[in-house]
Amino acid sequence: MIEGVSAPQAGDVLSRGLSVRALHNAHAGPFAFDVPAGACLVITGVSGAGKSVLLRMMADLDPHQGDVALDGRFCSGMPAHRWRRQVVYLPAESGWWSDSVLDHMPDDALTRELMAKAGLRAGVLNDPVHRLSTGERQRLALVRGLRQAPRALLMDEPCSALDGGTTLMVEAMMREAMAGGTAIVLVSHDAAQATRMADLRRELAQGHFVGADS
Amino acid sequence: MTPILLDTGDMILAGGLIVGCVALSLVLSLGIHRTLIVAAIRMAVQLVLTGSVLLFVFGRSSVWLTLLVLAFMFSAATFEVGSRQVTRLTRAWHFGIGGFSTATGTVIVVLVGLLTALQPHPWYQARTAIPMTGLLLGNVMNATSLSMNTLLSMVARERAAIEARLILGATRAEAMNSLIRQSIRTALIPTLNQMAAAGVITLPGIMTGQILAGMNPLDASKYQIVLMSLIVSGNMIGATMSAVLTSARLSDARGRLRLDHLAR
């Protein structure tokens, strides 16, 4: 565990990292928790517990009450697109706005480097999106997100379609991002992955965290 | 040169053609026979009524009567523009955006037409203003409705793609612009086809009408050119407005995609 992860006081937020305050909508929350820069919060819970809802609210993709701060600056205090550029949500099913991978990311050194780390063959850049496997799309979406050098990553089952070895490669990428100060919120069904990655853990059930400290 | 008038026999022939289409629909299981019958009866009743009303209105030359007829036409267009769409906004917004876009596009080009090219005296003369408005209104309504329909169904289908852009920090305009453009293009394709085919493949309606009514074909073609230009301009305005307004309604100030604003 990392310092500064005790139950947050209302009003004060982390100067480095994510601070969620009274975040809720009609179905889930309120949530209040901190994820310091460089730490990983793993959220577990059965399907329909509200994990994706929580991540979507944190990315300001769904209407909600309450607020989230990144490095002491609140989401509501900046244009939404600037917030999302720094707090990148990776949904379980990645979306693609054209059938060409190169419309989503340029073929440059950074892309190549991230692809190599994710165990992707260079050829996928020139393949049509619909021909890629689910696992390839999943990792390309991660590459696409990491290219932005986000300050926070909200990941919904990022390794659900990956084999054990590739999962470890993706986790290494996540650790590298954390070493650079990125805060990660990871939704995972994989208990072993949760154990490997978690600095903090929470369990969600019926729209609320289970346990005393939330 | 007097126009050739149609008699009862001609009307029965027209009815027979519709019956033939209904039979075809049944034989081929197209499932459009009911719609077709309703549409045919509506068309006949509406046109006969319109003919009678116009006969009456032209005889009066009252501004208020003309405005009343126009108001009725715009209300009907507002209703029609929002019908027949599978994916819809909630009721008030659906008809509001459709009607507002159609009316704006139409009014602008009708005024341009009446105040510059046609210049009837007075400029609101019913004999010119009402048919002009009717012609343009119908066209703008089609374009607006196509544009809205295309955008609504694309946004509903492409949710993941739009959100993929938003997630990476696109503004709502950046995320939806390509869909807006595609909707406007789709809405204008019929008009563009009509313009390209005009005179070569088809004789456009106004020109045909004018020639049948005895006008010199060259004069009729000039008439058609001006009206076609007004039509394409009105369509462009209507289609653009409805696409932009619809996309605005399907997103919010925080740049979120708001599919909850669709009617369910």
CSV table of C-alpha atoms in Angstrom, one decimal:
chain,number,residue,atom,x,y,z
A,1,MET,CA,0.0,0.0,0.0
A,2,ILE,CA,1.0,3.6,-0.7
A,3,GLU,CA,0.8,6.5,1.7
A,4,GLY,CA,-2.1,8.9,1.5
A,5,VAL,CA,-4.7,6.4,0.7
A,6,SER,CA,-6.8,6.6,3.8
A,7,ALA,CA,-10.5,7.6,3.4
A,8,PRO,CA,-10.5,11.1,1.9
A,9,GLN,CA,-11.8,14.2,3.7
A,10,ALA,CA,-14.4,16.2,1.8
A,11,GLY,CA,-12.8,19.3,0.3
A,12,ASP,CA,-9.2,18.3,0.1
A,13,VAL,CA,-7.9,16.5,-3.0
A,14,LEU,CA,-4.6,14.9,-3.9
A,15,SER,CA,-2.1,17.3,-5.4
A,16,ARG,CA,-0.9,14.4,-7.6
A,17,GLY,CA,-3.4,11.8,-8.6
A,18,LEU,CA,-7.1,11.2,-8.9
A,19,SER,CA,-9.6,12.3,-6.3
A,20,VAL,CA,-13.2,11.2,-6.6
A,21,ARG,CA,-15.7,13.2,-4.5
A,22,ALA,CA,-19.4,12.4,-4.1
A,23,LEU,CA,-19.5,11.0,-7.6
A,24,HIS,CA,-22.9,9.5,-8.3
A,25,ASN,CA,-25.9,9.1,-10.6
A,26,ALA,CA,-29.3,7.5,-10.1
A,27,HIS,CA,-27.8,4.0,-10.2
A,28,ALA,CA,-24.4,4.1,-8.6
A,29,GLY,CA,-22.5,5.9,-5.9
A,30,PRO,CA,-21.8,8.1,-4.2
A,31,PHE,CA,-18.2,7.3,-4.6
A,32,ALA,CA,-15.3,9.0,-2.8
A,33,PHE,CA,-11.8,7.7,-3.1
A,34,ASP,CA,-8.2,8.7,-4.0
A,35,VAL,CA,-5.8,7.1,-6.4
A,36,PRO,CA,-2.4,8.7,-6.0
A,37,ALA,CA,-0.2,9.3,-9.1
A,38,GLY,CA,1.6,6.1,-9.9
A,39,ALA,CA,-0.8,3.9,-8.1
A,40,CYS,CA,-3.2,1.3,-9.3
A,41,LEU,CA,-6.7,0.9,-7.9
A,42,VAL,CA,-8.2,-2.5,-8.8
A,43,ILE,CA,-12.0,-2.6,-8.8
A,44,THR,CA,-13.7,-6.0,-8.7
A,45,GLY,CA,-17.4,-7.0,-8.7
A,46,VAL,CA,-19.9,-9.0,-10.5
A,47,SER,CA,-21.3,-8.0,-13.9
A,48,GLY,CA,-23.8,-5.2,-13.5
A,49,ALA,CA,-22.4,-4.0,-10.2
A,50,GLY,CA,-21.7,-0.5,-11.8
A,51,LYS,CA,-18.0,-0.8,-12.6
A,52,SER,CA,-18.3,0.6,-16.1
A,53,VAL,CA,-20.8,3.2,-14.9
A,54,LEU,CA,-18.2,4.4,-12.4
A,55,LEU,CA,-15.4,4.6,-15.0
A,56,ARG,CA,-17.7,6.4,-17.5
A,57,MET,CA,-18.7,9.0,-14.9
A,58,MET,CA,-15.0,9.5,-14.0
A,59,ALA,CA,-14.3,10.2,-17.7
A,60,ASP,CA,-17.3,12.6,-17.7
A,61,LEU,CA,-18.9,10.5,-20.4
A,62,ASP,CA,-22.2,10.1,-18.6
A,63,PRO,CA,-24.2,12.8,-16.7
A,64,HIS,CA,-23.4,12.6,-13.0
A,65,GLN,CA,-23.3,14.5,-9.8
A,66,GLY,CA,-20.2,15.1,-7.8
A,67,ASP,CA,-16.7,15.7,-9.2
A,68,VAL,CA,-13.3,14.2,-9.9
A,69,ALA,CA,-10.0,16.0,-9.5
A,70,LEU,CA,-6.8,15.3,-11.3
A,71,ASP,CA,-3.7,16.7,-9.7
A,72,GLY,CA,-5.8,19.1,-7.7
A,73,ARG,CA,-7.9,20.4,-10.6
A,74,PHE,CA,-11.5,19.5,-10.9
A,75,CYS,CA,-13.1,18.0,-14.0
A,76,SER,CA,-16.0,20.5,-13.8
A,77,GLY,CA,-13.5,23.4,-13.9
A,78,MET,CA,-12.0,22.6,-17.3
A,79,PRO,CA,-13.5,21.8,-20.8
A,80,ALA,CA,-14.6,18.2,-21.0
A,81,HIS,CA,-12.3,17.4,-23.9
A,82,ARG,CA,-9.3,18.6,-22.0
A,83,TRP,CA,-10.2,16.4,-19.1
A,84,ARG,CA,-10.6,13.3,-21.3
A,85,ARG,CA,-7.3,14.0,-23.0
A,86,GLN,CA,-5.6,13.4,-19.6
A,87,VAL,CA,-8.0,10.9,-18.1
A,88,VAL,CA,-8.3,8.3,-20.7
A,89,TYR,CA,-11.1,5.7,-20.5
A,90,LEU,CA,-10.5,2.3,-22.2
A,91,PRO,CA,-13.8,0.5,-22.5
A,92,ALA,CA,-14.1,-3.2,-22.6
A,93,GLU,CA,-15.2,-3.0,-26.3
A,94,SER,CA,-12.9,-0.5,-28.1
A,95,GLY,CA,-14.5,1.7,-30.7
A,96,TRP,CA,-13.1,2.4,-34.1
A,97,TRP,CA,-14.2,5.3,-36.3
A,98,SER,CA,-12.8,3.9,-39.5
A,99,ASP,CA,-11.7,0.5,-40.8
A,100,SER,CA,-8.1,1.6,-41.2
A,101,VAL,CA,-5.9,1.4,-38.2
A,102,LEU,CA,-3.7,4.2,-39.5
A,103,ASP,CA,-6.7,6.6,-39.3
A,104,HIS,CA,-6.5,6.1,-35.5
A,105,MET,CA,-2.8,6.5,-35.0
A,106,PRO,CA,0.2,7.5,-37.1
A,107,ASP,CA,2.9,5.0,-38.1
A,108,ASP,CA,5.7,6.6,-36.1
A,109,ALA,CA,8.4,5.6,-33.6
A,110,LEU,CA,6.1,5.9,-30.6
A,111,THR,CA,3.4,3.7,-32.1
A,112,ARG,CA,6.0,1.1,-33.1
A,113,GLU,CA,7.6,1.2,-29.6
A,114,LEU,CA,4.2,0.7,-27.8
A,115,MET,CA,3.2,-2.0,-30.3
A,116,ALA,CA,6.3,-3.9,-29.7
A,117,LYS,CA,5.8,-3.7,-25.9
A,118,ALA,CA,2.3,-5.0,-26.4
A,119,GLY,CA,3.5,-7.9,-28.4
A,120,LEU,CA,1.7,-6.7,-31.6
A,121,ARG,CA,3.2,-7.5,-35.0
A,122,ALA,CA,4.0,-4.4,-37.1
A,123,GLY,CA,1.6,-5.7,-39.8
A,124,VAL,CA,-1.5,-4.9,-37.8
A,125,LEU,CA,-1.1,-1.2,-38.7
A,126,ASN,CA,-1.9,-1.9,-42.3
A,127,ASP,CA,-4.7,-4.4,-41.6
A,128,PRO,CA,-8.4,-3.4,-41.7
A,129,VAL,CA,-9.8,-3.1,-38.2
A,130,HIS,CA,-12.5,-5.7,-38.9
A,131,ARG,CA,-9.8,-8.3,-39.7
A,132,LEU,CA,-8.0,-7.9,-36.3
A,133,SER,CA,-8.6,-10.3,-33.5
A,134,THR,CA,-10.3,-9.1,-30.4
A,135,GLY,CA,-7.0,-9.2,-28.5
A,136,GLU,CA,-5.3,-7.2,-31.2
A,137,ARG,CA,-7.9,-4.5,-31.1
A,138,GLN,CA,-7.8,-4.5,-27.3
A,139,ARG,CA,-4.0,-3.9,-27.4
A,140,LEU,CA,-4.2,-1.4,-30.2
A,141,ALA,CA,-6.8,0.6,-28.2
A,142,LEU,CA,-4.3,0.7,-25.4
A,143,VAL,CA,-1.5,1.9,-27.7
A,144,ARG,CA,-3.9,4.5,-29.1
A,145,GLY,CA,-4.7,5.7,-25.5
A,146,LEU,CA,-1.1,5.6,-24.2
A,147,ARG,CA,0.1,7.7,-27.2
A,148,GLN,CA,-1.7,10.6,-25.5
A,149,ALA,CA,0.5,10.1,-22.4
A,150,PRO,CA,-2.5,10.2,-20.1
A,151,ARG,CA,-2.2,11.3,-16.5
A,152,ALA,CA,-4.9,8.8,-15.5
A,153,LEU,CA,-6.0,5.5,-17.2
A,154,LEU,CA,-9.5,4.0,-16.6
A,155,MET,CA,-9.2,0.5,-17.9
A,156,ASP,CA,-12.2,-1.8,-18.2
A,157,GLU,CA,-11.0,-5.4,-18.5
A,158,PRO,CA,-8.0,-4.5,-20.7
A,159,CYS,CA,-6.7,-8.1,-20.8
A,160,SER,CA,-10.0,-10.0,-21.2
A,161,ALA,CA,-9.1,-11.4,-24.6
A,162,LEU,CA,-5.4,-11.9,-24.0
A,163,ASP,CA,-3.4,-15.1,-23.2
A,164,GLY,CA,-1.3,-15.2,-20.0
A,165,GLY,CA,2.0,-14.2,-21.6
A,166,THR,CA,0.5,-11.2,-23.4
A,167,THR,CA,-1.4,-10.2,-20.3
A,168,LEU,CA,1.9,-9.9,-18.5
A,169,MET,CA,3.3,-7.7,-21.3
A,170,VAL,CA,0.3,-5.4,-21.0
A,171,GLU,CA,0.7,-5.3,-17.2
A,172,ALA,CA,4.4,-4.3,-17.8
A,173,MET,CA,3.1,-1.4,-19.9
A,174,MET,CA,0.8,-0.4,-17.2
A,175,ARG,CA,3.6,-0.4,-14.6
A,176,GLU,CA,5.7,1.7,-16.9
A,177,ALA,CA,2.9,4.2,-17.2
A,178,MET,CA,2.6,4.2,-13.4
A,179,ALA,CA,6.3,4.7,-13.0
A,180,GLY,CA,5.8,7.8,-15.1
A,181,GLY,CA,3.2,9.1,-12.6
A,182,THR,CA,0.0,7.8,-14.3
A,183,ALA,CA,-2.8,6.8,-11.9
A,184,ILE,CA,-4.7,3.7,-13.0
A,185,VAL,CA,-8.1,2.5,-12.2
A,186,LEU,CA,-8.4,-1.1,-13.3
A,187,VAL,CA,-11.6,-3.1,-13.5
A,188,SER,CA,-10.7,-6.8,-13.6
A,189,HIS,CA,-12.3,-10.1,-13.2
A,190,ASP,CA,-8.9,-11.8,-13.0
A,191,ALA,CA,-8.1,-12.4,-9.3
A,192,ALA,CA,-4.4,-13.1,-10.1
A,193,GLN,CA,-4.1,-9.9,-12.1
A,194,ALA,CA,-5.8,-8.0,-9.3
A,195,THR,CA,-3.2,-9.4,-6.9
A,196,ARG,CA,-0.3,-8.5,-9.2
A,197,MET,CA,-1.4,-5.0,-10.0
A,198,ALA,CA,-3.3,-3.6,-7.0
A,199,ASP,CA,-1.9,-0.9,-4.7
A,200,LEU,CA,-5.5,-0.4,-3.6
A,201,ARG,CA,-8.5,-2.6,-4.0
A,202,ARG,CA,-12.2,-2.1,-3.8
A,203,GLU,CA,-15.1,-4.3,-4.5
A,204,LEU,CA,-18.3,-3.0,-6.1
A,205,ALA,CA,-21.8,-4.5,-5.5
A,206,GLN,CA,-25.0,-2.9,-6.5
A,207,GLY,CA,-23.6,0.4,-7.3
A,208,HIS,CA,-21.6,0.8,-4.0
A,209,PHE,CA,-18.3,-0.2,-2.7
A,210,VAL,CA,-18.4,-3.1,-0.3
A,211,GLY,CA,-16.7,-2.7,3.1
A,212,ALA,CA,-16.1,0.0,5.7
A,213,ASP,CA,-13.6,2.3,4.2
A,214,SER,CA,-15.5,4.0,1.3
B,1,MET,CA,-52.0,27.1,-76.9
B,2,THR,CA,-54.4,25.9,-74.2
B,3,PRO,CA,-53.5,23.3,-71.6
B,4,ILE,CA,-54.9,19.8,-72.2
B,5,LEU,CA,-57.5,19.1,-69.6
B,6,LEU,CA,-58.0,15.7,-68.0
B,7,ASP,CA,-61.5,14.0,-67.8
B,8,THR,CA,-63.0,11.4,-65.5
B,9,GLY,CA,-61.7,8.5,-67.6
B,10,ASP,CA,-58.1,9.7,-67.0
B,11,MET,CA,-58.7,9.8,-63.3
B,12,ILE,CA,-60.0,6.2,-63.3
B,13,LEU,CA,-56.9,5.2,-65.2
B,14,ALA,CA,-54.7,6.7,-62.5
B,15,GLY,CA,-56.6,4.8,-59.8
B,16,GLY,CA,-56.2,1.6,-61.8
B,17,LEU,CA,-52.4,2.1,-61.8
B,18,ILE,CA,-52.4,2.3,-58.0
B,19,VAL,CA,-54.5,-0.8,-57.7
B,20,GLY,CA,-52.0,-2.5,-59.9
B,21,CYS,CA,-49.2,-1.5,-57.5
B,22,VAL,CA,-51.1,-2.8,-54.6
B,23,ALA,CA,-51.6,-6.1,-56.3
B,24,LEU,CA,-47.9,-6.3,-57.0
B,25,SER,CA,-47.1,-5.6,-53.4
B,26,LEU,CA,-49.3,-8.5,-52.3
B,27,VAL,CA,-47.9,-10.9,-54.9
B,28,LEU,CA,-44.3,-10.0,-54.0
B,29,SER,CA,-45.0,-9.8,-50.2
B,30,LEU,CA,-43.6,-6.3,-50.1
B,31,GLY,CA,-45.9,-5.5,-47.2
B,32,ILE,CA,-46.4,-1.9,-48.5
B,33,HIS,CA,-50.0,-2.3,-49.8
B,34,ARG,CA,-51.7,-0.7,-46.8
B,35,THR,CA,-49.3,2.2,-46.8
B,36,LEU,CA,-49.7,2.5,-50.5
B,37,ILE,CA,-53.5,2.6,-50.4
B,38,VAL,CA,-53.5,5.1,-47.5
B,39,ALA,CA,-50.9,7.3,-49.3
B,40,ALA,CA,-52.9,7.2,-52.6
B,41,ILE,CA,-56.1,8.2,-51.0
B,42,ARG,CA,-54.4,10.9,-49.0
B,43,MET,CA,-52.7,12.2,-52.1
B,44,ALA,CA,-56.0,12.4,-54.1
B,45,VAL,CA,-58.0,14.0,-51.3
B,46,GLN,CA,-55.2,16.5,-50.5
B,47,LEU,CA,-54.7,17.5,-54.1
B,48,VAL,CA,-58.4,18.0,-54.9
B,49,LEU,CA,-58.8,19.9,-51.6
B,50,THR,CA,-55.7,22.0,-52.4
B,51,GLY,CA,-57.0,22.7,-55.9
B,52,SER,CA,-60.3,23.9,-54.5
B,53,VAL,CA,-58.8,26.0,-51.8
B,54,LEU,CA,-56.3,27.6,-54.1
B,55,LEU,CA,-59.1,28.4,-56.5
B,56,PHE,CA,-60.9,30.2,-53.7
B,57,VAL,CA,-57.8,31.9,-52.3
B,58,PHE,CA,-56.6,33.2,-55.7
B,59,GLY,CA,-60.0,34.7,-56.2
B,60,ARG,CA,-59.8,36.8,-53.0
B,61,SER,CA,-56.2,38.1,-53.0
B,62,SER,CA,-56.1,38.7,-49.3
B,63,VAL,CA,-52.8,38.8,-47.4
B,64,TRP,CA,-54.3,37.2,-44.3
B,65,LEU,CA,-55.8,34.4,-46.3
B,66,THR,CA,-52.5,33.7,-48.0
B,67,LEU,CA,-50.7,33.7,-44.7
B,68,LEU,CA,-53.2,31.3,-43.3
B,69,VAL,CA,-52.7,28.9,-46.1
B,70,LEU,CA,-48.9,29.2,-45.8
B,71,ALA,CA,-49.1,28.6,-42.0
B,72,PHE,CA,-51.1,25.4,-42.6
B,73,MET,CA,-48.6,24.2,-45.2
B,74,PHE,CA,-45.7,24.8,-42.8
B,75,SER,CA,-47.5,22.9,-40.0
B,76,ALA,CA,-48.2,20.0,-42.2
B,77,ALA,CA,-44.5,20.0,-43.3
B,78,THR,CA,-43.4,20.0,-39.7
B,79,PHE,CA,-45.4,16.9,-39.0
B,80,GLU,CA,-44.3,15.1,-42.2
B,81,VAL,CA,-40.6,15.9,-41.8
B,82,GLY,CA,-40.5,14.0,-38.5
B,83,SER,CA,-42.6,11.0,-39.6
B,84,ARG,CA,-41.3,7.8,-41.0
B,85,GLN,CA,-38.0,7.9,-39.1
B,86,VAL,CA,-37.1,4.8,-37.1
B,87,THR,CA,-34.6,6.4,-34.7
B,88,ARG,CA,-36.2,9.6,-33.3
B,89,LEU,CA,-35.5,12.3,-30.8
B,90,THR,CA,-38.0,12.8,-28.0
B,91,ARG,CA,-41.2,14.2,-29.5
B,92,ALA,CA,-41.0,17.9,-29.1
B,93,TRP,CA,-37.3,18.1,-30.2
B,94,HIS,CA,-37.9,15.8,-33.1
B,95,PHE,CA,-40.7,17.9,-34.6
B,96,GLY,CA,-39.1,21.1,-33.4
B,97,ILE,CA,-35.8,20.6,-35.1
B,98,GLY,CA,-37.4,19.2,-38.3
B,99,GLY,CA,-40.0,21.9,-38.6
B,100,PHE,CA,-37.7,24.8,-37.7
B,101,SER,CA,-35.0,23.6,-40.2
B,102,THR,CA,-37.6,23.1,-43.0
B,103,ALA,CA,-39.2,26.4,-42.4
B,104,THR,CA,-36.0,28.4,-42.2
B,105,GLY,CA,-34.6,26.9,-45.4
B,106,THR,CA,-37.9,27.4,-47.2
B,107,VAL,CA,-38.6,31.0,-46.1
B,108,ILE,CA,-35.1,32.1,-47.1
B,109,VAL,CA,-35.3,30.8,-50.6
B,110,VAL,CA,-38.9,31.8,-51.1
B,111,LEU,CA,-38.1,35.4,-50.2
B,112,VAL,CA,-35.1,35.4,-52.4
B,113,GLY,CA,-37.2,34.1,-55.2
B,114,LEU,CA,-40.1,36.4,-54.7
B,115,LEU,CA,-38.1,39.5,-54.1
B,116,THR,CA,-35.6,39.1,-56.9
B,117,ALA,CA,-36.3,36.7,-59.8
B,118,LEU,CA,-40.1,36.5,-59.9
B,119,GLN,CA,-41.2,39.8,-58.5
B,120,PRO,CA,-44.9,39.4,-58.7
B,121,HIS,CA,-47.0,42.5,-57.9
B,122,PRO,CA,-47.6,42.7,-55.0
B,123,TRP,CA,-44.7,40.4,-53.9
B,124,TYR,CA,-47.0,38.3,-51.7
B,125,GLN,CA,-49.5,37.7,-54.5
B,126,ALA,CA,-51.1,34.4,-53.7
B,127,ARG,CA,-50.9,33.0,-57.2
B,128,THR,CA,-47.1,33.1,-57.1
B,129,ALA,CA,-46.3,32.9,-53.4
B,130,ILE,CA,-48.3,29.8,-52.6
B,131,PRO,CA,-47.2,27.5,-55.4
B,132,MET,CA,-43.6,28.7,-55.0
B,133,THR,CA,-43.7,28.0,-51.2
B,134,GLY,CA,-45.3,24.6,-51.8
B,135,LEU,CA,-42.7,23.5,-54.4
B,136,LEU,CA,-39.8,24.6,-52.2
B,137,LEU,CA,-41.3,23.4,-49.0
B,138,GLY,CA,-41.7,19.9,-50.3
B,139,ASN,CA,-38.2,19.8,-51.5
B,140,VAL,CA,-36.6,21.3,-48.4
B,141,MET,CA,-38.8,19.0,-46.3
B,142,ASN,CA,-37.4,15.9,-48.1
B,143,ALA,CA,-33.8,17.1,-47.7
B,144,THR,CA,-34.3,18.0,-44.0
B,145,SER,CA,-35.9,14.7,-43.3
B,146,LEU,CA,-33.2,12.7,-45.1
B,147,SER,CA,-30.5,14.5,-43.3
B,148,MET,CA,-32.1,14.0,-39.9
B,149,ASN,CA,-32.8,10.4,-40.6
B,150,THR,CA,-29.3,9.7,-41.7
B,151,LEU,CA,-27.7,11.4,-38.7
B,152,LEU,CA,-30.0,9.8,-36.2
B,153,SER,CA,-29.5,6.3,-37.4
B,154,MET,CA,-25.8,6.7,-37.9
B,155,VAL,CA,-25.3,8.2,-34.4
B,156,ALA,CA,-27.3,5.4,-32.8
B,157,ARG,CA,-25.3,2.8,-34.7
B,158,GLU,CA,-21.9,4.4,-34.4
B,159,ARG,CA,-22.0,5.1,-30.7
B,160,ALA,CA,-18.8,3.2,-30.0
B,161,ALA,CA,-16.9,5.0,-32.8
B,162,ILE,CA,-18.1,8.5,-31.7
B,163,GLU,CA,-17.2,7.8,-28.1
B,164,ALA,CA,-13.8,6.4,-29.1
B,165,ARG,CA,-13.1,9.9,-30.4
B,166,LEU,CA,-14.5,11.6,-27.3
B,167,ILE,CA,-12.5,9.4,-25.0
B,168,LEU,CA,-9.3,10.5,-26.7
B,169,GLY,CA,-10.1,14.2,-26.1
B,170,ALA,CA,-12.1,15.2,-29.2
B,171,THR,CA,-14.7,17.9,-28.8
B,172,ARG,CA,-18.3,17.0,-29.7
B,173,ALA,CA,-17.9,18.8,-33.0
B,174,GLU,CA,-14.7,16.9,-33.9
B,175,ALA,CA,-16.4,13.6,-32.9
B,176,MET,CA,-19.5,14.2,-35.0
B,177,ASN,CA,-18.4,16.4,-37.9
B,178,SER,CA,-17.9,13.5,-40.3
B,179,LEU,CA,-21.3,12.2,-39.5
B,180,ILE,CA,-22.9,15.6,-40.0
B,181,ARG,CA,-21.2,16.0,-43.4
B,182,GLN,CA,-22.3,12.5,-44.5
B,183,SER,CA,-25.9,13.3,-43.5
B,184,ILE,CA,-25.9,16.5,-45.5
B,185,ARG,CA,-24.4,14.8,-48.5
B,186,THR,CA,-26.9,12.0,-48.3
B,187,ALA,CA,-29.7,14.5,-48.1
B,188,LEU,CA,-28.6,16.3,-51.2
B,189,ILE,CA,-28.0,13.3,-53.4
B,190,PRO,CA,-31.6,13.2,-54.8
B,191,THR,CA,-31.4,16.9,-55.6
B,192,LEU,CA,-27.9,16.5,-57.2
B,193,ASN,CA,-29.2,13.6,-59.3
B,194,GLN,CA,-32.2,15.6,-60.3
B,195,MET,CA,-30.0,18.5,-61.4
B,196,ALA,CA,-27.6,16.2,-63.3
B,197,ALA,CA,-30.5,14.4,-65.0
B,198,ALA,CA,-32.4,17.6,-65.7
B,199,GLY,CA,-33.3,17.9,-69.4
B,200,VAL,CA,-31.2,14.9,-70.4
B,201,ILE,CA,-32.8,12.0,-68.6
B,202,THR,CA,-35.9,13.6,-67.2
B,203,LEU,CA,-37.8,16.7,-68.0
B,204,PRO,CA,-38.1,18.4,-64.6
B,205,GLY,CA,-41.6,18.9,-63.2
B,206,ILE,CA,-41.9,22.7,-63.5
B,207,MET,CA,-40.6,22.8,-67.0
B,208,THR,CA,-42.9,19.9,-68.0
B,209,GLY,CA,-45.8,21.7,-66.4
B,210,GLN,CA,-45.1,25.0,-68.0
B,211,ILE,CA,-44.7,23.4,-71.5
B,212,LEU,CA,-47.9,21.4,-71.0
B,213,ALA,CA,-49.6,24.7,-70.0
B,214,GLY,CA,-48.4,26.3,-73.2
B,215,MET,CA,-45.2,28.1,-72.4
B,216,ASN,CA,-42.4,28.4,-74.8
B,217,PRO,CA,-39.9,25.6,-73.9
B,218,LEU,CA,-36.9,28.0,-73.7
B,219,ASP,CA,-38.7,30.3,-71.3
B,220,ALA,CA,-39.8,27.2,-69.4
B,221,SER,CA,-36.2,26.1,-69.1
B,222,LYS,CA,-35.1,29.4,-67.6
B,223,TYR,CA,-37.9,29.2,-65.1
B,224,GLN,CA,-36.7,25.7,-64.2
B,225,ILE,CA,-33.1,26.9,-63.8
B,226,VAL,CA,-34.0,29.6,-61.3
B,227,LEU,CA,-36.3,27.3,-59.4
B,228,MET,CA,-33.8,24.5,-59.3
B,229,SER,CA,-31.2,26.8,-57.9
B,230,LEU,CA,-33.7,27.9,-55.2
B,231,ILE,CA,-34.5,24.3,-54.4
B,232,VAL,CA,-30.9,23.2,-54.0
B,233,SER,CA,-30.1,26.3,-51.8
B,234,GLY,CA,-33.1,25.6,-49.6
B,235,ASN,CA,-32.3,22.0,-49.4
B,236,MET,CA,-28.7,22.8,-48.4
B,237,ILE,CA,-29.9,25.2,-45.7
B,238,GLY,CA,-32.5,22.8,-44.3
B,239,ALA,CA,-30.3,19.7,-44.4
B,240,THR,CA,-27.4,21.6,-42.7
B,241,MET,CA,-29.5,23.1,-40.0
B,242,SER,CA,-31.3,19.9,-39.1
B,243,ALA,CA,-28.0,17.9,-39.0
B,244,VAL,CA,-26.3,20.5,-36.8
B,245,LEU,CA,-29.2,20.9,-34.5
B,246,THR,CA,-29.8,17.2,-34.2
B,247,SER,CA,-26.2,16.5,-33.4
B,248,ALA,CA,-26.2,19.3,-30.8
B,249,ARG,CA,-29.3,17.7,-29.2
B,250,LEU,CA,-27.5,14.3,-29.2
B,251,SER,CA,-24.6,15.8,-27.2
B,252,ASP,CA,-24.3,18.2,-24.3
B,253,ALA,CA,-22.2,21.0,-23.1
B,254,ARG,CA,-19.7,18.6,-21.5
B,255,GLY,CA,-19.2,17.0,-24.9
B,256,ARG,CA,-21.0,13.8,-24.0
B,257,LEU,CA,-22.9,11.6,-26.4
B,258,ARG,CA,-26.5,11.7,-25.1
B,259,LEU,CA,-28.3,8.8,-26.7
B,260,ASP,CA,-30.7,9.1,-23.8
B,261,HIS,CA,-32.2,12.0,-25.8
B,262,LEU,CA,-33.5,9.6,-28.3
B,263,ALA,CA,-37.1,8.4,-28.0
B,264,ARG,CA,-37.3,4.8,-26.9
